Amino acid sequence: MSGTGGSLWLVPTPGSACADELQSKIKDLSSNPEWGRGVSKPFTPHMTITSAITDYFLSSAEKVEFPGYSYIHLDEVKLAKPELRIKEIVFGDLFYKRIFIRLERTPSLLEVVSTLRSQFVGESQDALDEFMESFDPHISLAYASGFSEDEQLLEQVRASIETWAKSLALSEFQFIVLMDTRNKPKCADQDRVSDWKACPIRLAL
């Protein structure tokens, strides 16, 4: 998750094995924060399609809490469910990409992202092309300010996640949710992820 404004998320079917597996891992990393510094509270599993959502979509009706969010199936916007394949587990350098699953840039996933980005973010074709060229599809597992200096512990955490991910199926990512993430946590204020709200989606497709 990055950028400004709202964010459009691709999320797994609520209550599916995929959603439950990811949520459990996110909660586990948040509840056992010895691996990092400034570890945030748990958040809903998602793949960010795009941030920088225009105010038109964010100013609609009142916002709601998870799990009562307003989501729509990809069928409703005439898009096929994308193929999500795990490429690698990454321990990164950014707050929002501290521990995450990097996904392969499959054609079906790029089609979904490109179509929705063009509809929810007003920009030129050149700007869209630039965005797509640098798009790094991923599913975050933990937000944090940094890592512990205990390298042995970090290797244990990494090995555990990599083993867990081998049996993780990502076939249930077929809903989109519009989140008002303008109230973003900073490194010293991680708990503001709890303030994120979902917005009803105005179908403009």
Coordinates of C-alpha atoms in Angstrom, one line a residue:
M1 CA 0.0 0.0 0.0
S2 CA 1.4 3.3 -1.0
G3 CA 0.6 6.7 -2.4
T4 CA -2.1 9.2 -1.3
G5 CA -5.8 9.4 -1.2
G6 CA -7.9 6.3 -1.2
S7 CA -6.9 2.8 -2.2
L8 CA -8.7 0.2 -4.3
W9 CA -8.1 -3.3 -2.9
L10 CA -8.5 -6.8 -4.4
V11 CA -9.6 -9.0 -1.5
P12 CA -10.3 -12.7 -1.1
T13 CA -13.8 -14.0 -0.7
P14 CA -14.9 -13.3 2.9
G15 CA -14.8 -16.4 5.0
S16 CA -12.8 -18.4 2.4
A17 CA -9.9 -20.6 3.4
C18 CA -7.6 -18.1 1.6
A19 CA -8.9 -15.2 3.6
D20 CA -8.7 -17.0 6.9
E21 CA -5.1 -18.3 6.2
L22 CA -3.9 -14.8 5.4
Q23 CA -5.7 -13.1 8.3
S24 CA -4.3 -15.7 10.7
K25 CA -0.7 -15.1 9.5
I26 CA -1.2 -11.3 9.7
K27 CA -2.5 -11.5 13.3
D28 CA 0.3 -13.9 14.2
L29 CA 3.0 -11.5 13.1
S30 CA 1.3 -8.6 14.8
S31 CA 0.7 -10.5 18.1
N32 CA 4.3 -11.7 18.2
P33 CA 6.2 -8.5 17.3
E34 CA 9.6 -9.5 18.6
W35 CA 10.8 -9.8 14.9
G36 CA 10.4 -6.0 14.3
R37 CA 10.2 -2.5 15.6
G38 CA 6.9 -0.5 15.6
V39 CA 4.8 -3.3 14.4
S40 CA 1.3 -2.3 13.5
K41 CA -2.0 -3.7 14.5
P42 CA -3.5 -6.4 12.2
F43 CA -5.2 -5.3 9.0
T44 CA -7.4 -7.0 6.4
P45 CA -5.6 -9.2 3.8
H46 CA -5.5 -7.5 0.5
M47 CA -3.6 -6.7 -2.7
T48 CA -3.6 -3.0 -3.4
I49 CA -4.7 -2.4 -7.0
T50 CA -4.0 1.3 -6.9
S51 CA -3.9 4.3 -4.5
A52 CA -4.4 7.9 -5.5
I53 CA -8.2 7.4 -5.9
T54 CA -9.9 10.6 -6.8
D55 CA -12.0 12.5 -4.3
Y56 CA -15.2 11.9 -6.3
F57 CA -15.2 8.2 -5.1
L58 CA -14.1 9.0 -1.6
S59 CA -16.7 11.6 -0.9
S60 CA -19.6 9.2 -1.4
A61 CA -21.9 7.9 1.4
E62 CA -20.7 7.2 4.9
K63 CA -17.9 4.8 5.5
V64 CA -18.1 1.5 7.3
E65 CA -16.0 -0.8 9.4
F66 CA -14.7 -4.2 8.3
P67 CA -16.1 -6.8 8.0
G68 CA -19.3 -4.9 7.0
Y69 CA -17.5 -3.3 4.1
S70 CA -19.0 -2.5 0.8
Y71 CA -17.4 -4.8 -1.8
I72 CA -18.3 -5.9 -5.3
H73 CA -17.5 -8.9 -7.3
L74 CA -15.2 -8.6 -10.3
D75 CA -18.1 -9.9 -12.4
E76 CA -20.0 -6.7 -11.7
V77 CA -17.3 -4.7 -13.5
K78 CA -17.0 -7.2 -16.3
L79 CA -13.6 -8.4 -15.3
A80 CA -12.4 -12.0 -14.9
K81 CA -10.9 -13.3 -11.7
P82 CA -7.1 -12.8 -12.1
E83 CA -4.5 -15.5 -11.7
L84 CA -2.4 -14.8 -8.6
R85 CA 0.8 -16.7 -8.2
I86 CA 3.4 -16.3 -5.5
K87 CA 6.8 -15.3 -6.7
E88 CA 8.7 -14.8 -3.4
I89 CA 8.5 -13.8 0.3
V90 CA 10.2 -10.4 0.8
F91 CA 11.5 -8.7 3.9
G92 CA 11.5 -5.2 2.7
D93 CA 12.7 -1.6 3.5
L94 CA 9.4 0.2 3.7
F95 CA 6.8 0.5 6.4
Y96 CA 4.0 -0.8 4.2
K97 CA 6.2 -3.5 2.6
R98 CA 8.1 -4.8 5.6
I99 CA 7.0 -8.4 5.2
F100 CA 5.1 -9.3 2.1
I101 CA 4.3 -11.8 -0.6
R102 CA 5.5 -10.6 -4.0
L103 CA 3.2 -11.9 -6.8
E104 CA 4.0 -12.7 -10.4
R105 CA 2.9 -10.1 -13.0
T106 CA 0.4 -12.4 -14.7
P107 CA -1.4 -11.1 -17.8
S108 CA -4.8 -11.5 -16.1
L109 CA -3.8 -9.6 -13.0
L110 CA -2.3 -6.8 -15.0
E111 CA -5.5 -6.5 -17.1
V112 CA -7.6 -6.1 -13.9
V113 CA -5.2 -3.5 -12.4
S114 CA -4.9 -1.5 -15.7
T115 CA -8.6 -1.4 -16.2
L116 CA -9.5 -0.4 -12.7
R117 CA -6.7 2.1 -12.4
S118 CA -7.9 3.9 -15.6
Q119 CA -11.4 4.1 -14.2
F120 CA -10.7 5.2 -10.7
V121 CA -7.7 7.5 -11.2
G122 CA -7.9 10.2 -13.8
E123 CA -4.6 10.3 -15.7
S124 CA -3.1 10.2 -19.2
Q125 CA -2.3 7.0 -21.1
D126 CA 1.4 7.8 -20.6
A127 CA 1.0 8.1 -16.9
L128 CA -1.0 4.8 -16.8
D129 CA 1.7 3.1 -18.8
E130 CA 4.4 4.3 -16.4
F131 CA 2.3 3.1 -13.4
M132 CA 1.9 -0.3 -14.9
E133 CA 5.6 -0.6 -15.8
S134 CA 6.6 -0.2 -12.2
F135 CA 3.6 -2.0 -10.6
D136 CA 4.8 -4.4 -8.0
P137 CA 1.8 -6.7 -7.1
H138 CA 2.0 -7.9 -3.5
I139 CA 0.1 -9.0 -0.4
S140 CA 1.5 -7.4 2.8
L141 CA 1.7 -9.6 5.9
A142 CA 3.1 -7.0 8.3
Y143 CA 3.6 -3.3 8.6
A144 CA 6.5 -2.1 10.8
S145 CA 9.1 0.7 11.2
G146 CA 12.0 -1.8 11.1
F147 CA 13.4 -5.2 11.9
S148 CA 14.9 -6.6 15.1
E149 CA 18.7 -6.9 15.1
D150 CA 18.4 -10.5 16.0
E151 CA 19.3 -12.1 12.6
Q152 CA 18.7 -15.6 13.9
L153 CA 15.1 -14.8 14.9
L154 CA 14.5 -13.1 11.5
E155 CA 15.7 -16.2 9.7
Q156 CA 13.4 -18.3 11.7
V157 CA 10.4 -16.1 10.9
R158 CA 11.3 -16.1 7.2
A159 CA 11.6 -19.9 7.1
S160 CA 8.3 -20.2 8.9
I161 CA 6.6 -17.9 6.4
E162 CA 8.1 -19.6 3.4
T163 CA 7.0 -23.0 4.6
W164 CA 3.5 -21.7 5.3
A165 CA 3.3 -20.1 1.8
K166 CA 4.0 -23.3 0.0
S167 CA 0.5 -24.6 0.6
L168 CA -1.2 -21.2 0.3
A169 CA -3.8 -21.0 -2.5
L170 CA -4.7 -17.5 -3.8
S171 CA -7.6 -18.5 -6.0
E172 CA -10.3 -16.6 -4.0
F173 CA -9.2 -13.0 -4.8
Q174 CA -12.3 -11.9 -6.7
F175 CA -13.8 -8.9 -4.8
I176 CA -12.8 -5.2 -4.9
V177 CA -13.1 -2.8 -1.9
L178 CA -12.6 1.0 -1.9
M179 CA -10.8 2.1 1.2
D180 CA -10.3 5.6 2.5
T181 CA -6.7 5.3 3.6
R182 CA -5.9 9.0 3.7
N183 CA -5.6 8.7 7.5
K184 CA -2.3 6.7 7.2
P185 CA -0.2 5.6 10.1
K186 CA 3.4 6.9 10.3
C187 CA 6.3 5.1 11.8
A188 CA 5.5 6.5 15.2
D189 CA 1.7 6.1 14.9
Q190 CA 1.2 2.6 13.6
D191 CA -2.2 2.0 15.2
R192 CA -4.0 4.3 12.7
V193 CA -4.6 1.3 10.4
S194 CA -7.7 0.8 12.7
D195 CA -9.1 4.1 11.4
W196 CA -9.3 3.0 7.8
K197 CA -12.8 2.8 6.5
A198 CA -14.4 1.3 3.4
C199 CA -16.4 3.5 1.0
P200 CA -19.4 2.3 -1.1
I201 CA -18.2 2.0 -4.6
R202 CA -19.8 4.1 -7.3
L203 CA -19.8 2.0 -10.4
A204 CA -18.5 4.1 -13.2
L205 CA -17.4 1.3 -15.5

